[in-house]
Amino acid sequence: MKMMTLDQLKDRDIGEIGTPERDKYEFDLRMELLGEMIKSVRKKRNLTQKQLGELIGVQKSQISKLERSTKNVTIETILKVFKALKANVKFSVEMNELEFNVA
């Protein structure tokens, strides 16, 4: 039986880093983790979904959707959620090597 690392399995089954399929997989994974973080912090703050929704002005169902998937949510909403949860947020922006021309 041949042993493989997780990265080798992902390269084989999803695609290598930089391919559209792998980029989508990595993005979806990060979005799922973000939803889990929101849920975890909300619970640590002893808030229900309804209470958190009231703090930021949305329905309980929006918080439920957000915790399951952050794909269709604006950055503004995510920032409001973390602000209401009194949690610090740090974003990292990574630039690919692209050429920018300013006219």
PDB file of C-alpha atoms in Angstrom:
ATOM      1  CA  MET A   1       0.000   0.000   0.000  1.00  0.00           C
ATOM      2  CA  LYS A   2       1.451   3.361  -1.050  1.00  0.00           C
ATOM      3  CA  MET A   3       1.338   6.119   1.569  1.00  0.00           C
ATOM      4  CA  MET A   4       0.393   9.633   0.453  1.00  0.00           C
ATOM      5  CA  THR A   5       0.247  12.962   2.241  1.00  0.00           C
ATOM      6  CA  LEU A   6      -2.968  14.977   2.358  1.00  0.00           C
ATOM      7  CA  ASP A   7      -1.452  17.476  -0.099  1.00  0.00           C
ATOM      8  CA  GLN A   8      -0.582  14.659  -2.503  1.00  0.00           C
ATOM      9  CA  LEU A   9      -4.146  13.333  -2.298  1.00  0.00           C
ATOM     10  CA  LYS A  10      -5.571  16.790  -2.948  1.00  0.00           C
ATOM     11  CA  ASP A  11      -3.204  17.270  -5.899  1.00  0.00           C
ATOM     12  CA  ARG A  12      -4.300  13.935  -7.361  1.00  0.00           C
ATOM     13  CA  ASP A  13      -8.050  14.105  -6.694  1.00  0.00           C
ATOM     14  CA  ILE A  14      -8.852  17.836  -6.790  1.00  0.00           C
ATOM     15  CA  GLY A  15      -6.023  19.336  -8.794  1.00  0.00           C
ATOM     16  CA  GLU A  16      -2.728  21.002  -8.113  1.00  0.00           C
ATOM     17  CA  ILE A  17      -2.431  24.364  -6.386  1.00  0.00           C
ATOM     18  CA  GLY A  18      -3.246  27.123  -8.850  1.00  0.00           C
ATOM     19  CA  THR A  19      -5.782  25.152 -10.876  1.00  0.00           C
ATOM     20  CA  PRO A  20      -9.358  26.480 -10.916  1.00  0.00           C
ATOM     21  CA  GLU A  21     -10.694  23.314  -9.259  1.00  0.00           C
ATOM     22  CA  ARG A  22      -8.173  23.497  -6.398  1.00  0.00           C
ATOM     23  CA  ASP A  23      -8.697  27.238  -5.923  1.00  0.00           C
ATOM     24  CA  LYS A  24     -12.468  26.695  -5.639  1.00  0.00           C
ATOM     25  CA  TYR A  25     -11.956  23.840  -3.161  1.00  0.00           C
ATOM     26  CA  GLU A  26      -9.629  25.924  -0.966  1.00  0.00           C
ATOM     27  CA  PHE A  27     -12.001  28.921  -1.093  1.00  0.00           C
ATOM     28  CA  ASP A  28     -15.029  26.804  -0.153  1.00  0.00           C
ATOM     29  CA  LEU A  29     -13.093  25.260   2.719  1.00  0.00           C
ATOM     30  CA  ARG A  30     -12.130  28.692   4.082  1.00  0.00           C
ATOM     31  CA  MET A  31     -15.731  29.880   3.841  1.00  0.00           C
ATOM     32  CA  GLU A  32     -16.950  26.819   5.731  1.00  0.00           C
ATOM     33  CA  LEU A  33     -14.385  27.430   8.462  1.00  0.00           C
ATOM     34  CA  LEU A  34     -15.438  31.072   8.737  1.00  0.00           C
ATOM     35  CA  GLY A  35     -19.039  29.997   9.356  1.00  0.00           C
ATOM     36  CA  GLU A  36     -17.857  27.557  12.012  1.00  0.00           C
ATOM     37  CA  MET A  37     -15.825  30.321  13.695  1.00  0.00           C
ATOM     38  CA  ILE A  38     -18.882  32.572  13.826  1.00  0.00           C
ATOM     39  CA  LYS A  39     -20.953  29.798  15.376  1.00  0.00           C
ATOM     40  CA  SER A  40     -18.255  28.958  17.901  1.00  0.00           C
ATOM     41  CA  VAL A  41     -17.775  32.568  19.032  1.00  0.00           C
ATOM     42  CA  ARG A  42     -21.548  33.119  19.206  1.00  0.00           C
ATOM     43  CA  LYS A  43     -21.908  30.124  21.507  1.00  0.00           C
ATOM     44  CA  LYS A  44     -18.977  31.252  23.681  1.00  0.00           C
ATOM     45  CA  ARG A  45     -20.779  34.579  24.082  1.00  0.00           C
ATOM     46  CA  ASN A  46     -23.938  32.668  25.121  1.00  0.00           C
ATOM     47  CA  LEU A  47     -25.986  34.192  22.314  1.00  0.00           C
ATOM     48  CA  THR A  48     -28.732  32.521  20.336  1.00  0.00           C
ATOM     49  CA  GLN A  49     -28.931  32.989  16.594  1.00  0.00           C
ATOM     50  CA  LYS A  50     -31.958  35.195  17.162  1.00  0.00           C
ATOM     51  CA  GLN A  51     -30.081  37.410  19.644  1.00  0.00           C
ATOM     52  CA  LEU A  52     -27.108  37.798  17.315  1.00  0.00           C
ATOM     53  CA  GLY A  53     -29.458  38.607  14.452  1.00  0.00           C
ATOM     54  CA  GLU A  54     -31.107  41.321  16.531  1.00  0.00           C
ATOM     55  CA  LEU A  55     -27.695  42.827  17.328  1.00  0.00           C
ATOM     56  CA  ILE A  56     -26.877  43.290  13.651  1.00  0.00           C
ATOM     57  CA  GLY A  57     -30.379  43.808  12.293  1.00  0.00           C
ATOM     58  CA  VAL A  58     -31.077  40.547  10.490  1.00  0.00           C
ATOM     59  CA  GLN A  59     -33.403  37.588  11.005  1.00  0.00           C
ATOM     60  CA  LYS A  60     -32.379  34.411  12.838  1.00  0.00           C
ATOM     61  CA  SER A  61     -32.528  32.572   9.512  1.00  0.00           C
ATOM     62  CA  GLN A  62     -29.750  34.811   8.135  1.00  0.00           C
ATOM     63  CA  ILE A  63     -27.486  33.889  11.053  1.00  0.00           C
ATOM     64  CA  SER A  64     -28.280  30.212  10.514  1.00  0.00           C
ATOM     65  CA  LYS A  65     -27.374  30.490   6.807  1.00  0.00           C
ATOM     66  CA  LEU A  66     -24.227  32.416   7.673  1.00  0.00           C
ATOM     67  CA  GLU A  67     -23.069  29.737  10.076  1.00  0.00           C
ATOM     68  CA  ARG A  68     -23.657  27.039   7.451  1.00  0.00           C
ATOM     69  CA  SER A  69     -22.086  28.887   4.530  1.00  0.00           C
ATOM     70  CA  THR A  70     -20.578  32.331   4.127  1.00  0.00           C
ATOM     71  CA  LYS A  71     -20.489  32.177   0.327  1.00  0.00           C
ATOM     72  CA  ASN A  72     -23.348  34.590  -0.310  1.00  0.00           C
ATOM     73  CA  VAL A  73     -22.593  37.077   2.445  1.00  0.00           C
ATOM     74  CA  THR A  74     -20.988  40.488   2.135  1.00  0.00           C
ATOM     75  CA  ILE A  75     -17.813  41.394   3.962  1.00  0.00           C
ATOM     76  CA  GLU A  76     -19.832  44.145   5.639  1.00  0.00           C
ATOM     77  CA  THR A  77     -22.181  41.584   7.197  1.00  0.00           C
ATOM     78  CA  ILE A  78     -19.306  39.408   8.369  1.00  0.00           C
ATOM     79  CA  LEU A  79     -17.646  42.438   9.972  1.00  0.00           C
ATOM     80  CA  LYS A  80     -20.923  43.404  11.685  1.00  0.00           C
ATOM     81  CA  VAL A  81     -21.227  39.894  13.086  1.00  0.00           C
ATOM     82  CA  PHE A  82     -17.730  39.875  14.526  1.00  0.00           C
ATOM     83  CA  LYS A  83     -18.175  43.383  15.902  1.00  0.00           C
ATOM     84  CA  ALA A  84     -21.407  42.312  17.633  1.00  0.00           C
ATOM     85  CA  LEU A  85     -19.551  39.284  19.001  1.00  0.00           C
ATOM     86  CA  LYS A  86     -16.769  41.578  20.252  1.00  0.00           C
ATOM     87  CA  ALA A  87     -14.231  39.562  18.305  1.00  0.00           C
ATOM     88  CA  ASN A  88     -11.176  40.952  16.535  1.00  0.00           C
ATOM     89  CA  VAL A  89     -10.893  40.225  12.837  1.00  0.00           C
ATOM     90  CA  LYS A  90      -7.679  40.206  10.849  1.00  0.00           C
ATOM     91  CA  PHE A  91      -7.778  39.914   7.081  1.00  0.00           C
ATOM     92  CA  SER A  92      -4.836  38.990   4.944  1.00  0.00           C
ATOM     93  CA  VAL A  93      -4.713  39.949   1.296  1.00  0.00           C
ATOM     94  CA  GLU A  94      -2.391  37.972  -0.914  1.00  0.00           C
ATOM     95  CA  MET A  95      -1.523  39.355  -4.320  1.00  0.00           C
ATOM     96  CA  ASN A  96      -0.590  37.076  -7.165  1.00  0.00           C
ATOM     97  CA  GLU A  97       2.196  38.309  -9.373  1.00  0.00           C
ATOM     98  CA  LEU A  98       0.180  40.452 -11.741  1.00  0.00           C
ATOM     99  CA  GLU A  99       1.263  43.478 -13.674  1.00  0.00           C
ATOM    100  CA  PHE A 100      -0.723  46.621 -12.970  1.00  0.00           C
ATOM    101  CA  ASN A 101      -0.668  49.525 -15.395  1.00  0.00           C
ATOM    102  CA  VAL A 102      -2.066  52.879 -14.341  1.00  0.00           C
ATOM    103  CA  ALA A 103      -2.927  55.200 -17.193  1.00  0.00           C
TER     104      ALA A 103
END
